[in-house]
Structures are given as structure tokens and as C-alpha cells.
Short mmCIF file of C-alpha atoms in Angstrom, two decimals:
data_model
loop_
_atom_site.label_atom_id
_atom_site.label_comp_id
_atom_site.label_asym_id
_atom_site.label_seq_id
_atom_site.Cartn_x
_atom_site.Cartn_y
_atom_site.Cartn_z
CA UNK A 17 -30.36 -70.64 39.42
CA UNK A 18 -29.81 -74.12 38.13
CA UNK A 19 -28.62 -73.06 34.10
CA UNK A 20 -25.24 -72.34 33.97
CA UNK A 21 -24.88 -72.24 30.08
CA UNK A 22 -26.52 -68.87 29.17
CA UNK A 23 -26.54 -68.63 25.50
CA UNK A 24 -27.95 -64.91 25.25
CA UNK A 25 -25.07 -62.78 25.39
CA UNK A 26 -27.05 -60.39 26.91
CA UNK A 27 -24.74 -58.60 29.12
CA UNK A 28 -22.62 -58.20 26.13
CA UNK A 29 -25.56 -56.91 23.79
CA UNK A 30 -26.28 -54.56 26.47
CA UNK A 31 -22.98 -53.29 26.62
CA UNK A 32 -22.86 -52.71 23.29
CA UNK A 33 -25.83 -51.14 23.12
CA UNK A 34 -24.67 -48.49 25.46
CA UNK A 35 -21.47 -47.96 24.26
CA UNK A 36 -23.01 -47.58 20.55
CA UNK A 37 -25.33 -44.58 21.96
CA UNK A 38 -24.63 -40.86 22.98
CA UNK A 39 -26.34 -41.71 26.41
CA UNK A 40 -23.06 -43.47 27.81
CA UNK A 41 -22.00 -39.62 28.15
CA UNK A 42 -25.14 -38.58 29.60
CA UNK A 43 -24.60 -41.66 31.93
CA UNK A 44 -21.58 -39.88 33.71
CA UNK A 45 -20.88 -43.34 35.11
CA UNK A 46 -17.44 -43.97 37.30
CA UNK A 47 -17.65 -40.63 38.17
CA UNK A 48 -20.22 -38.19 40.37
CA UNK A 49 -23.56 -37.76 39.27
CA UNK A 50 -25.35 -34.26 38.07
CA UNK A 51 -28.37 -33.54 40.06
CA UNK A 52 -31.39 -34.03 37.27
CA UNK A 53 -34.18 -31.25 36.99
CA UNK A 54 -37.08 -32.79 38.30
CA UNK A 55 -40.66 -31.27 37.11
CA UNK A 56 -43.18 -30.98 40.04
CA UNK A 57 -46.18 -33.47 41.16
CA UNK A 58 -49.11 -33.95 39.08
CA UNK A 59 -52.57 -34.13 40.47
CA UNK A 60 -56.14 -33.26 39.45
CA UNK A 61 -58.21 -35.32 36.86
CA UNK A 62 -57.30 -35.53 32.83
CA UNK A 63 -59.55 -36.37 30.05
CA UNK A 64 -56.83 -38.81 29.20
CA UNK A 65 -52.88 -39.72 29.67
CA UNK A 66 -50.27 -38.71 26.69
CA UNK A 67 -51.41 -38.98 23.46
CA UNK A 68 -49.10 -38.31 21.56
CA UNK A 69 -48.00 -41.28 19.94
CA UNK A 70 -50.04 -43.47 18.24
CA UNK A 71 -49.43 -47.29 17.55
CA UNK A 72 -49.46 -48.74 13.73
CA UNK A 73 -51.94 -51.79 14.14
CA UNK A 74 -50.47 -55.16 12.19
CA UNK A 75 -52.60 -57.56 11.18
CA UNK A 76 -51.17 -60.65 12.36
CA UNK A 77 -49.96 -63.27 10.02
CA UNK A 78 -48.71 -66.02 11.87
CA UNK A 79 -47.89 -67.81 15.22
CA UNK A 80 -46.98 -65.31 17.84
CA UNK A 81 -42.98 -65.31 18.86
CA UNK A 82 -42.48 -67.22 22.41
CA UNK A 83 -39.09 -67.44 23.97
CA UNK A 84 -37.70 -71.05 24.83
CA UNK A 85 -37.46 -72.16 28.65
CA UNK A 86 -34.20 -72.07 29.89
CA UNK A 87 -32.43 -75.38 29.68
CA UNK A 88 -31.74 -77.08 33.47
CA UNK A 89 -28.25 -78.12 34.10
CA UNK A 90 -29.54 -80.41 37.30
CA UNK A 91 -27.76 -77.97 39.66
CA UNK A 92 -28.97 -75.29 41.51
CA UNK A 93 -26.27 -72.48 41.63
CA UNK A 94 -26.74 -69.23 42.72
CA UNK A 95 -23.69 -67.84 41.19
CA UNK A 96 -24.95 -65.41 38.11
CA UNK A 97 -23.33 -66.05 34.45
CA UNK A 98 -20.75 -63.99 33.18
CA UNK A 99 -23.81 -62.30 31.08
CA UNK A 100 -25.59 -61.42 34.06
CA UNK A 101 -22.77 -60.32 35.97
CA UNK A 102 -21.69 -57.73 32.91
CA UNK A 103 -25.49 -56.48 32.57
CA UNK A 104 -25.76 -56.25 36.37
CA UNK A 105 -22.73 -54.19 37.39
CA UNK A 106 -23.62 -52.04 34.75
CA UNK A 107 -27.00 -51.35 36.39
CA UNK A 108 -25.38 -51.27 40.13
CA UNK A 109 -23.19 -48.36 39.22
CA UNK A 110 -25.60 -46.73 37.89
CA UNK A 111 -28.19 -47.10 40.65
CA UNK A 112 -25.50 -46.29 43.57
CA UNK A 113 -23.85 -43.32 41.22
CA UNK A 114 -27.48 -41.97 39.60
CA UNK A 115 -30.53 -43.18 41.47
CA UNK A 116 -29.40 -42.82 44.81
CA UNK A 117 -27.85 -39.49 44.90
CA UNK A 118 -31.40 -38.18 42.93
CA UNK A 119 -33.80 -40.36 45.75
CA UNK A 120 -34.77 -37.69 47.81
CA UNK A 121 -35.24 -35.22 44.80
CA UNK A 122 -37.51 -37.81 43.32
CA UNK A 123 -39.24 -38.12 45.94
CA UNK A 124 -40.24 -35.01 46.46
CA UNK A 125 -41.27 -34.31 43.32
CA UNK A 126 -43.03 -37.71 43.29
CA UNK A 127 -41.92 -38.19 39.54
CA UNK A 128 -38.78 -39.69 38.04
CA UNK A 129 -36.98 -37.57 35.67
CA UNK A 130 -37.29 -38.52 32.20
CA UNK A 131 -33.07 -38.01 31.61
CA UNK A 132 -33.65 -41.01 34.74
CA UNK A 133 -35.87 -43.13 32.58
CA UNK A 134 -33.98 -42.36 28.78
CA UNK A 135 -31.08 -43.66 30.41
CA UNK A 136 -32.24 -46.26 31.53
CA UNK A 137 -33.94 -47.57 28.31
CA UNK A 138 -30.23 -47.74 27.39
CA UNK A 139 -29.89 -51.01 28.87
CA UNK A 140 -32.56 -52.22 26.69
CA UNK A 141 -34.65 -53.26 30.03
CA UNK A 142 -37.87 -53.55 28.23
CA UNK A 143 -35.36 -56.04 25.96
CA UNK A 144 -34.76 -58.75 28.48
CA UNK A 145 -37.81 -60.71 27.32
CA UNK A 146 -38.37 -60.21 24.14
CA UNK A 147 -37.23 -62.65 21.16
CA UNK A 148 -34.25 -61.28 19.00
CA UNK A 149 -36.91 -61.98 16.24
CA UNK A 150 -38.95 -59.04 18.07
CA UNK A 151 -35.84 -57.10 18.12
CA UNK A 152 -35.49 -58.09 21.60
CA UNK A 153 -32.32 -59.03 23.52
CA UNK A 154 -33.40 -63.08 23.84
CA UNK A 155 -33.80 -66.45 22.76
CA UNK A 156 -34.83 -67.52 26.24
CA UNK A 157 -36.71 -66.89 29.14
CA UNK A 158 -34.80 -64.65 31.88
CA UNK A 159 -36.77 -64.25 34.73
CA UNK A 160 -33.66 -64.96 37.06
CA UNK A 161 -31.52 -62.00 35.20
CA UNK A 162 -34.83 -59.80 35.57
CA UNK A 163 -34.51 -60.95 39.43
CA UNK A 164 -31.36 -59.31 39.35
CA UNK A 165 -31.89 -56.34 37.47
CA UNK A 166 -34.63 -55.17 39.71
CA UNK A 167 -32.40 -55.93 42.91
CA UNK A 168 -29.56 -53.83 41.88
CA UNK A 169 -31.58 -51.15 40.45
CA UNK A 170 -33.48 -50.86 44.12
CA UNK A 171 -30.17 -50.91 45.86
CA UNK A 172 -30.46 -46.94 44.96
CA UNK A 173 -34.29 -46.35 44.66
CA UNK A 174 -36.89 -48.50 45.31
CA UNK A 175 -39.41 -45.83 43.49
CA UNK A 176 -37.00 -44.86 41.15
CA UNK A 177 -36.44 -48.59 40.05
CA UNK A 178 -40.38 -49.28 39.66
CA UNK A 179 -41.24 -46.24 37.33
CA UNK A 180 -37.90 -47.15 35.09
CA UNK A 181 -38.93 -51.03 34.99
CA UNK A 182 -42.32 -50.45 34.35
CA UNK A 183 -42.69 -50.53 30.52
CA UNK A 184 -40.25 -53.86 30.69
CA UNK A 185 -43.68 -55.04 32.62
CA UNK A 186 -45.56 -54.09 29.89
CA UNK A 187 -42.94 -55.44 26.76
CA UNK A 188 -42.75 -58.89 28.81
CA UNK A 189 -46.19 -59.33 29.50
CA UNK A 190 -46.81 -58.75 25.31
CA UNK A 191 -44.05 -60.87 24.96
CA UNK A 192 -45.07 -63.94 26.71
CA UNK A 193 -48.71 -63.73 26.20
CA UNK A 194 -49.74 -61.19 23.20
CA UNK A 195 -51.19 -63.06 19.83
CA UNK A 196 -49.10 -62.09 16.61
CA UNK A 197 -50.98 -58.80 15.89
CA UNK A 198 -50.24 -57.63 19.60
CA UNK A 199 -47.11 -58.47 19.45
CA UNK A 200 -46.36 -56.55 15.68
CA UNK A 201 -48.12 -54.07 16.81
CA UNK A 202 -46.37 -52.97 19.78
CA UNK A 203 -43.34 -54.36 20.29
CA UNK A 204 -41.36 -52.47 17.57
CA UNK A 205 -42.04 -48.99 19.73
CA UNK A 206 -40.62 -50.71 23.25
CA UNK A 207 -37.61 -51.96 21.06
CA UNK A 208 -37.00 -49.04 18.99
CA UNK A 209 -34.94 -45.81 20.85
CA UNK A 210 -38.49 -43.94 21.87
CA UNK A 211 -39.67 -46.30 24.96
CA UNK A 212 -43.28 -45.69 25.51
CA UNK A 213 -44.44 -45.00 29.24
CA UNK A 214 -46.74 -47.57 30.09
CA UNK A 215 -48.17 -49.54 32.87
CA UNK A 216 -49.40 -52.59 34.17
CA UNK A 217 -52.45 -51.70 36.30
CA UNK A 218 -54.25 -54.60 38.66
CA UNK A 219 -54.65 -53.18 41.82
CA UNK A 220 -57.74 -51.32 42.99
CA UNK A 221 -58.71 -48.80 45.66
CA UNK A 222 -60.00 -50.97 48.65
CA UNK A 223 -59.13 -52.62 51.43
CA UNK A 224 -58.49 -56.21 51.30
CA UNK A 225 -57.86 -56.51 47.78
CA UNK A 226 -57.72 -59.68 46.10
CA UNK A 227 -55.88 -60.19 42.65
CA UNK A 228 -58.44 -63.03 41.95
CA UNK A 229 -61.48 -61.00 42.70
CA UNK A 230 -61.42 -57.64 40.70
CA UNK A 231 -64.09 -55.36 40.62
CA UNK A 232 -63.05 -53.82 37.60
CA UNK A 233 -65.27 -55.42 34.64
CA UNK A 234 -65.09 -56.04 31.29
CA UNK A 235 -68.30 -56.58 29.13
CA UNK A 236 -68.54 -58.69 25.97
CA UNK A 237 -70.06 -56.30 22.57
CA UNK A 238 -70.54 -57.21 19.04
CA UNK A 239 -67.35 -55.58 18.59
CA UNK A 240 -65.02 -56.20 21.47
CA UNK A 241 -65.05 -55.36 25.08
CA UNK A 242 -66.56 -52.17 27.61
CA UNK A 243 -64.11 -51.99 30.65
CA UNK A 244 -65.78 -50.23 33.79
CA UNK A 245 -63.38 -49.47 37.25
CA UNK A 246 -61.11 -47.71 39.20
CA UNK A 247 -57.27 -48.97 38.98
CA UNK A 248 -54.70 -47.99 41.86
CA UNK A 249 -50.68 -47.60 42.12
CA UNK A 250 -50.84 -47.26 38.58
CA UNK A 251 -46.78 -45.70 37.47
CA UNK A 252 -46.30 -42.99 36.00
CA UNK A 253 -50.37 -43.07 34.89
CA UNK A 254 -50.42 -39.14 33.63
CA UNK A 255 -47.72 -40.23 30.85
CA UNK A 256 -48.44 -43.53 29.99
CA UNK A 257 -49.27 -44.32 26.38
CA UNK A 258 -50.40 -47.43 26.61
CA UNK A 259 -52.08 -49.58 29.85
CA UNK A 260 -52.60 -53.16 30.51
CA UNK A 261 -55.51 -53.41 32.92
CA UNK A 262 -56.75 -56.46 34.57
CA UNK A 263 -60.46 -56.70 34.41
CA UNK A 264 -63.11 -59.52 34.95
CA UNK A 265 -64.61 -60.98 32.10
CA UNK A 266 -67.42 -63.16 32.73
CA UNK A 267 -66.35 -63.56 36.68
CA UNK A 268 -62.65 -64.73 35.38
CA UNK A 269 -59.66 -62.46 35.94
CA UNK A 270 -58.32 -61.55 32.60
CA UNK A 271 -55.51 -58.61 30.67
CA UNK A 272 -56.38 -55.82 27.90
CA UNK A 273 -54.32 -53.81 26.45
CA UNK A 274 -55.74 -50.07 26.54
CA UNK A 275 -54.15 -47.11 24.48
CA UNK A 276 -54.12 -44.00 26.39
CA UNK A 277 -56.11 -41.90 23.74
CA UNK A 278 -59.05 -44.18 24.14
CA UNK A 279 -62.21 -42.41 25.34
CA UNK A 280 -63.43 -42.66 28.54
CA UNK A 281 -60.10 -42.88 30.67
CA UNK A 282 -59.25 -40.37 33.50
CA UNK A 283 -56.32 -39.87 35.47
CA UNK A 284 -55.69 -38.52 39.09
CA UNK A 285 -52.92 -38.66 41.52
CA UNK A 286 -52.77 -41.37 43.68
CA UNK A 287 -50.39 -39.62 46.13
CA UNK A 288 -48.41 -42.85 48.57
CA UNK A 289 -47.41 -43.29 51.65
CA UNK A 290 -43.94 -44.52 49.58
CA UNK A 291 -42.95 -45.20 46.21
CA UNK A 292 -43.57 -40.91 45.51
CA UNK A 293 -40.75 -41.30 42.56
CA UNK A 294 -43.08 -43.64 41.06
CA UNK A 295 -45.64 -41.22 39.86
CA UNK A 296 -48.37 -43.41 41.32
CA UNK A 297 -51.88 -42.58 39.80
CA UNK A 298 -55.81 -43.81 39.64
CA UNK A 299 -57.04 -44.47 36.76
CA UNK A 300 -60.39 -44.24 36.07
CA UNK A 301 -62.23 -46.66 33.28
CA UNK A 302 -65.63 -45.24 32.01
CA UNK A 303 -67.74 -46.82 29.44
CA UNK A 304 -63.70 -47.37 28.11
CA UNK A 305 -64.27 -49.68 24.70
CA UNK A 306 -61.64 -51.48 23.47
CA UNK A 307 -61.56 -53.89 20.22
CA UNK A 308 -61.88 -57.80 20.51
CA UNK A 309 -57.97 -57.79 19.58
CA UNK A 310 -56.79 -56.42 22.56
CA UNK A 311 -57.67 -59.31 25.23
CA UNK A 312 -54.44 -60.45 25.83
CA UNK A 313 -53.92 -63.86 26.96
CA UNK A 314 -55.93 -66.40 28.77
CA UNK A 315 -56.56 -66.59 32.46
CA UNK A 316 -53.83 -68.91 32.92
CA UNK A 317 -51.93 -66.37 31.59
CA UNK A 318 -53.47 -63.91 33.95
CA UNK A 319 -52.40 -65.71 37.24
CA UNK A 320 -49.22 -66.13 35.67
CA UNK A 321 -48.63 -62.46 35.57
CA UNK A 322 -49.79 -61.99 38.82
CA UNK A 323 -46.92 -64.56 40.13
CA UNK A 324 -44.12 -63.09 37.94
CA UNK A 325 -45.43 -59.40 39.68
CA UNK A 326 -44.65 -60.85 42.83
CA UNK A 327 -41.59 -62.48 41.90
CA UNK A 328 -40.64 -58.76 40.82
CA UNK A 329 -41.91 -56.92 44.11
CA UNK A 330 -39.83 -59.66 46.50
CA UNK A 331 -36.71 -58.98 43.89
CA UNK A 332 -37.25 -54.84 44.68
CA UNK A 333 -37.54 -55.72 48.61
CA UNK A 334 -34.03 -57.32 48.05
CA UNK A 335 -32.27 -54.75 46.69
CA UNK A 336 -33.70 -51.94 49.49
CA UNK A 337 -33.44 -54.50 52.35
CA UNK A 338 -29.74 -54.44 51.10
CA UNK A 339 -29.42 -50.47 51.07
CA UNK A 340 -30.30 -50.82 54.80
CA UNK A 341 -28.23 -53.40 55.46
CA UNK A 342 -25.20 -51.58 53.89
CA UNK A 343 -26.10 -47.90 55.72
CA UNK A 344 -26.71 -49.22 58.81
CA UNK A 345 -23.76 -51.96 59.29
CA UNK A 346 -21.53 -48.38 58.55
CA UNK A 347 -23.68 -46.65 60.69
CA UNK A 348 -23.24 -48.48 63.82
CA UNK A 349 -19.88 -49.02 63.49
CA UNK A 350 -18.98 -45.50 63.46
CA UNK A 351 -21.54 -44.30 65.58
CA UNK A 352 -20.03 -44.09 69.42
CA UNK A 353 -22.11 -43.64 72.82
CA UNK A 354 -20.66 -43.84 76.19
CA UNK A 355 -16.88 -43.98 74.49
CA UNK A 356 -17.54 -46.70 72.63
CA UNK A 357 -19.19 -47.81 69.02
CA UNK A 358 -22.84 -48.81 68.99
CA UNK A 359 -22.10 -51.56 66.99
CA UNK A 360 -19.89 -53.26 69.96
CA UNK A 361 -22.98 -53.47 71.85
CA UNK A 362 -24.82 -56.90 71.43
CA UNK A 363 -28.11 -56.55 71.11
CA UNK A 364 -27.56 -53.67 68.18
CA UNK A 365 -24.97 -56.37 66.66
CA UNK A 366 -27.36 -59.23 66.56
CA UNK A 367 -30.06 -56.84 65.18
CA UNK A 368 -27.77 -56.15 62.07
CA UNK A 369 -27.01 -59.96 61.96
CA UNK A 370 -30.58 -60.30 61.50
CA UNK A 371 -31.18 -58.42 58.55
CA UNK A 372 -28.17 -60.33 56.67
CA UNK A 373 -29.42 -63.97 58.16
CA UNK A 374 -33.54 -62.79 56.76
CA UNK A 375 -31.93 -61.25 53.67
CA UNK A 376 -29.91 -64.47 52.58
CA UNK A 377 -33.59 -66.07 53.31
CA UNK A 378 -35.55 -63.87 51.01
CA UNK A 379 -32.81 -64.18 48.10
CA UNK A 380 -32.73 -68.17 48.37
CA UNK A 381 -36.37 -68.18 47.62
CA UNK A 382 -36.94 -65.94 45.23
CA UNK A 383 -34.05 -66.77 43.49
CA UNK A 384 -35.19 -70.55 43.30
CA UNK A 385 -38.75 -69.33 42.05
CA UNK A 386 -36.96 -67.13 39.33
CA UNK A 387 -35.50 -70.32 38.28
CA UNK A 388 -38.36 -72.38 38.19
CA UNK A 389 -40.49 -69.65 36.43
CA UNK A 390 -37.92 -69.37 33.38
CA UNK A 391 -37.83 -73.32 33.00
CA UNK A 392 -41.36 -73.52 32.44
CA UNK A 393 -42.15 -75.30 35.90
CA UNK A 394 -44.68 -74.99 38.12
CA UNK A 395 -43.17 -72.26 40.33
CA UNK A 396 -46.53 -70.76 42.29
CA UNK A 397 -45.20 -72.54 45.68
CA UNK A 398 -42.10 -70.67 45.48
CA UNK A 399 -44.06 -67.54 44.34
CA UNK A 400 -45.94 -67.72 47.78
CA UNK A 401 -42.65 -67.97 49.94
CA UNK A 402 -40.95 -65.43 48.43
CA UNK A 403 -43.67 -63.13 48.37
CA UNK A 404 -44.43 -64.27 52.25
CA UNK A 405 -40.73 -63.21 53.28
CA UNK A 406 -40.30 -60.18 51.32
CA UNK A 407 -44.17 -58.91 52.74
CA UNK A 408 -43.11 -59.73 56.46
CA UNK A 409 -39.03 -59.57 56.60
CA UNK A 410 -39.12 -56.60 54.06
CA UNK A 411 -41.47 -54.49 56.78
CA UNK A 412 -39.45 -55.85 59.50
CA UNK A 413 -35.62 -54.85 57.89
CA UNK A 414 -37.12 -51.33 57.61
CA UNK A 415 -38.47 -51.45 61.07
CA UNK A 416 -34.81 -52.48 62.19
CA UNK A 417 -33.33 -50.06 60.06
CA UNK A 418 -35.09 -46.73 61.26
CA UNK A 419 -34.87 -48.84 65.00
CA UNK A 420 -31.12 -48.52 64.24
CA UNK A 421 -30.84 -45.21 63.68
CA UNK A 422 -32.71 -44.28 66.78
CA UNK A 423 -33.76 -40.52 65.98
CA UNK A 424 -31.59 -40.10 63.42
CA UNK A 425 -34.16 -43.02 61.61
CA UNK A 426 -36.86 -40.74 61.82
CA UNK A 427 -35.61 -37.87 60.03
CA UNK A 428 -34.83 -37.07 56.71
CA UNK A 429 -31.48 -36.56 56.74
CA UNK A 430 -31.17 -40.20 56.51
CA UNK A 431 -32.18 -42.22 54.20
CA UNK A 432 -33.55 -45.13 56.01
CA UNK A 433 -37.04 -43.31 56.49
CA UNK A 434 -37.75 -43.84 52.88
CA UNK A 435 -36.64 -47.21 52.66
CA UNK A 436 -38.70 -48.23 55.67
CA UNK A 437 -41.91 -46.64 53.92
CA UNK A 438 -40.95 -48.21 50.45
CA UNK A 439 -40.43 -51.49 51.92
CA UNK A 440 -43.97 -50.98 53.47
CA UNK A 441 -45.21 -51.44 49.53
CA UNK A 442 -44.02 -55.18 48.79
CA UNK A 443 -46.92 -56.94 50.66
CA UNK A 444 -49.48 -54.58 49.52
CA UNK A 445 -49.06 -53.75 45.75
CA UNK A 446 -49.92 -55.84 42.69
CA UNK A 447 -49.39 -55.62 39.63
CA UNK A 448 -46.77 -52.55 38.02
CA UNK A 449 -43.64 -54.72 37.57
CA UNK A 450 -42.89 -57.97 36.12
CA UNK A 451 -39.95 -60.09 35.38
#
């Protein structure tokens, strides 16, 4: 991950920001976790998401806040820092100890709970990248400990991990890319204790969908912009208070920031075939008018986003191609047919071998992109591999997984059903996380 000197202290701030708040009891980690109450699935169309809070507009008064690229040490090591270590076993126990044990409840209420997601916001994820002068947690670019963050929180939930890491997508993408006045005024609500839901939306409903050729459109006015479209996959859509939808403008891909209250937006749910604990919805953009002020970014920015999404959906694929991997080396091992365990048989052994040998594959890559990407290189090549593996390997380890199981895969008593159908998502969805 080629810097070794990590001058952040983030896995300490994080820490301390979690032993400083009344949430490290709610946490219950190193012990069993409470089942959460979950509230049912949402559907039918609303005049508009939550509207309850509303966001104190800044003028801006100077140069916007960027973090510095990450030093490069000339090596490339995959061993994590101390920091990320600290900040990453924090977020592993939680996902084995609180995620996983809630999946299935999750999932069938195709919502994450909010006690989930204020939890969560306790390891000031939507902190990673943004400034300390933004009240963030860094001075740097992390897009390698976001890599890692994503992994271990998927290791319990895929869907689970996307709805709690989507307003991060949101902070970063203000972060790296928002003017002054975007960045004053919104930033202080994702850094404060009251995390706005919000989303990144970029997909759209049709087949063949191409990041670089949206159908959603945004119109020049005298006074800003009219958005017209249909967004897809968009998390937790019914609560979020603020969007950022990708539109074209003049042909060219671009952002906008959209407040839920404005007029015009409608909401339905966009029920999945996986990813149900993400609260997937459509949103709907009619006659939607939005000031000059929010365009955010350029359209280099835009493909930009679009890489670091992808960066972020092969990071997910790692951390559920590693649940598999885990259930299913234990599974055949204790399994037995014909007096003996399934495991001792070769062709199941070399099937498990696989998964490690296409694992290790996927992690190299997207590691080495994660790297590039918070250096300030040119890291699209590596973008495309590791979003290549994680689309065909990811599919393939949940293939093996439920193959594994024989009938036992194909029921949901076992988990490996829902890993196989979140897995499904990596080569398909765009847009929703970021690192």
C-alpha cells in the first residue's frame, strides 16, 4: 500500500471517539449481540424523502479544504499501519459480533436498523476523508484505509455495510470535490453526532447502463439547474436528507447536490434481487430545480467518483468473498459423507483452494489501485482490474459457495444464499459507495 508512515492517528482518534461516547455500551462489543428491532419495508411513492432537517447555507469565503496525497515510501507493502489495524479490528468485531448475527433480520425487513447505523457513525466513517480543518479525522487522503473499512464491515453484511457507508460516500465526495460554500455548508452536519442519511445516486433503471452515458439531464436556467430522470439502487432513498445525483449537463456526465425537501422528487421502492438491508429505492427527478451552487465538481471529478465507487464495490466483494471462504472451509471439513469429511475429497478441496487463490487476486489489485488513488496517480488501469475480478470472481466465489453447500446452499438456513445474491451486485451497481 506503498506509505508506511501514516501520520493520521486515525485508528487512535477513532478509538477515542468511541470510548468518549455512550454508544461503546450500546456497542455490546466482546460479548453477544442483542437482536435490533427492525421496522418493516417501505414501498409506494412519497412527495419527498425526510425533511426534517434543514442545512444552514455558508457563503463561501475562501479556497475549499483538500486533503494532501499520501506520501510514497517506494515500497509496495500490503501490511496495514498500526492506525489501520486499530480502526479495522474495531470494525471486524463489530461486523462478525453485530452485523452478522442481524443479516437475515435485515434482510427481511430490507432496511438497516437505525441503532445499526448510530453505531456505526461512532467510528466517525463519514470522517475518514475529511480534513481535521472540516472537523474530519485527516490530513491525507485514505482511500487504502477506506479499502479496508468496507472489507471488514462486509465480512458480516454486504447490505448492511452499504447502507452504513453510504453517507461517508456522500462526506468524501464533498470533501474532495465541493467548492468552499459546499463544503461549510454541509460538512459540519456529517461531522457533528446527527449523521444525515444520504446517498450517492448514478445508476438508472435500464439495461446496459453506462456511467458515461446518463439519461438523467440537467438543464442550464438563469438561476441554476432543472434535473429530469429516474435514479436506481439509490440507499436508504425514503430517509435520505440530502442526494448527490449524477446528471448530464450539456452531453457531459456531471454531480449535484439535491436536498431532499426540494420539490419535485419522488421516492419508491426499488425492491433487489440482493442488497434488501440496503433500503434500495428509485428516485424520481421532476422538473427538480436546484441553485447554480450546487454543481459539484467538474467532469474530471465526475469519472473520478465513478472509479473510487468501484474501488469501493471490489473492496465490499472482498470482505463477502471472505465470509464464504471462512463458512465453507468449516463447512466441509466437518461435513462427512460415506464415513468420511467432504473436505478430504479433491475436487471439493481444490474448489475451496480456489476461492483463497481468486481472493488473494482480487485483494492485490484493488489494494494497489487504493494506493495509487490516495497518491494522486493515475489509478483508472487498476480501477478496471479490480473492478473486472471482483464482477467475475465475486459471482463465481458465490457460485462455489452455494455449489459447496449442495442443498444446504440453497436454503436459508445458511447463509451462503445471501452472499451469493449480494455478490451478484458488484458488477452491476454504480454509484452508492465511495472510498
Amino acid at each position: 500500500m506503498a506509505n508506511r508512515k501514516d501520520p493520521m492517528g486515525i485508528g487512535l482518534a477513532v478509538l477515542n471517539r468511541i470510548a468518549s461516547s455512550p454508544a461503546i455500551d450500546r456497542l455490546g462489543l466482546r460479548k453477544t449481540a442483542e437482536k435490533a428491532v427492525y421496522r418493516g419495508a417501505k414501498g409506494g411513492f412519497q412527495a419527498a424523502g425526510a425533511v426534517g432537517r434543514t442545512f444552514k447555507r455558508v457563503k463561501g469565503s475562501g479556497q475549499p479544504k483538500r486533503l494532501s496525497a499520501a506520501p510514497d515510501a517506494g515500497v509496495f507493502d500490503l501490511a496495514p499501519t498500526e492506525d489501520q489495524e486499530m480502526i479495522v479490528g474495531v470494525v471486524r468485531e463489530f461486523s462478525h459480533e453485530v452485523l452478522r448475527p442481524g443479516a437475515a433480520t435485515a434482510e427481511a425487513a430490507n432496511d438497516t436498523p437505525k441503532e445499526v447505523l448510530a453505531q456505526t457513525s461512532e467510528f466517525g466513517l463519514t470522517l475518514l476523508n475529511v480534513s481535521e480543518e472540516l472537523g474530519g479525522l485527516s490530513e491525507e487522503r485514505s482511500a487504502v484505509t477506506g479499502v479496508l473499512v468496507a472489507e471488514a464491515l462486509a465480512e458480516g453484511d454486504m447490505g448492511q455495510a452499504v447502507a452504513c457507508l453510504a453517507p461517508a460516500a456522500v462526506a468524501t465526495a464533498i470533501s474532495l470535490w465541493g467548492t468552499d460554500e459546499q463544503q461549510q455548508t454541509y460538512l459540519p452536519d456529517f461531522t457533528g453526532d446527527d449523521v444525515p442519511a444520504a446517498a450517492l445516486a448514478v445508476a438508472e433503471p435500464r439495461a446496459l447502463f453506462d456511467a458515461f452515458e446518463l439519461q438523467t439531464t440537467a438543464t442550464k436556467t438563469a438561476d441554476g439547474y432543472t434535473l429530469e430522470g429516474i435514479k436506481s439502487g439509490v440507499v436508504r432513498g425514503t430517509e435520505a436528507e440530502l442526494f448527490i445525483v449524477a446528471a448530464a449537463l450539456d452531453g457531459e456526465p456531471r454531480l449535484f447536490l439535491v436536498e431532499s425537501s426540494t420539490s419535485g422528487i419522488t421516492l419508491a421502492a426499488d425492491p433487489s434481487m440482493g442488497l434488501r438491508a440496503a433500503g434500495l429505492t428509485r428516485l424520481g427527478l421532476d422538473d427538480v430545480v436546484v441553485p447554480e451552487s450546487a454543481l459539484l465538481g467538474d467532469a474530471d471529478a465526475y469519472r473520478e467518483c465513478i472509479r473510487l465507487s468501484r474501488l469501493a464495490w471490489a473492496a465490499l466483494a472482498l470482505g463477502a468473498g471472505k465470509a464464504v471462504l471462512e463458512y465453507t472451509s468449516e463447512y466441509v471439513k466437518t461435513r462427512s459423507a460415506f464415513g468420511e469429511p467432504i473436505a478430504h475429497r479433491q475436487s471439493v478441496a481444490f474448489m475451496v483452494a480456489n476461492i483463497a487463490i481468486e481472493l488473494e487476486g482480487m485483494r492485490l489489485v484493488t489494494l494497489r489501485a487504493a494506493s495509487r488513488a490516495e497518491q494522486n496517480l493515475d489509478f483508472g488501469r487498476e480501477v478496471a482490474l479490480a473492478r473486472r475480478l471482483a464482477s467475475e470472481y465475486g459471482m463465481k466465489i458465490g457460485t462455489d459457495g452455494v455449489q459447496l453447500l449442495g442443498g444446504h446452499g440453497f436454503v436459508k438456513e445458511h447463509p451462503v444464499e445471501r452472499w451469493y445474491r449480494d455478490l451478484r451486485a458488484v458488477g452491476l451497481m454504480e454509484g452508492a459507495v465511495l472510498v
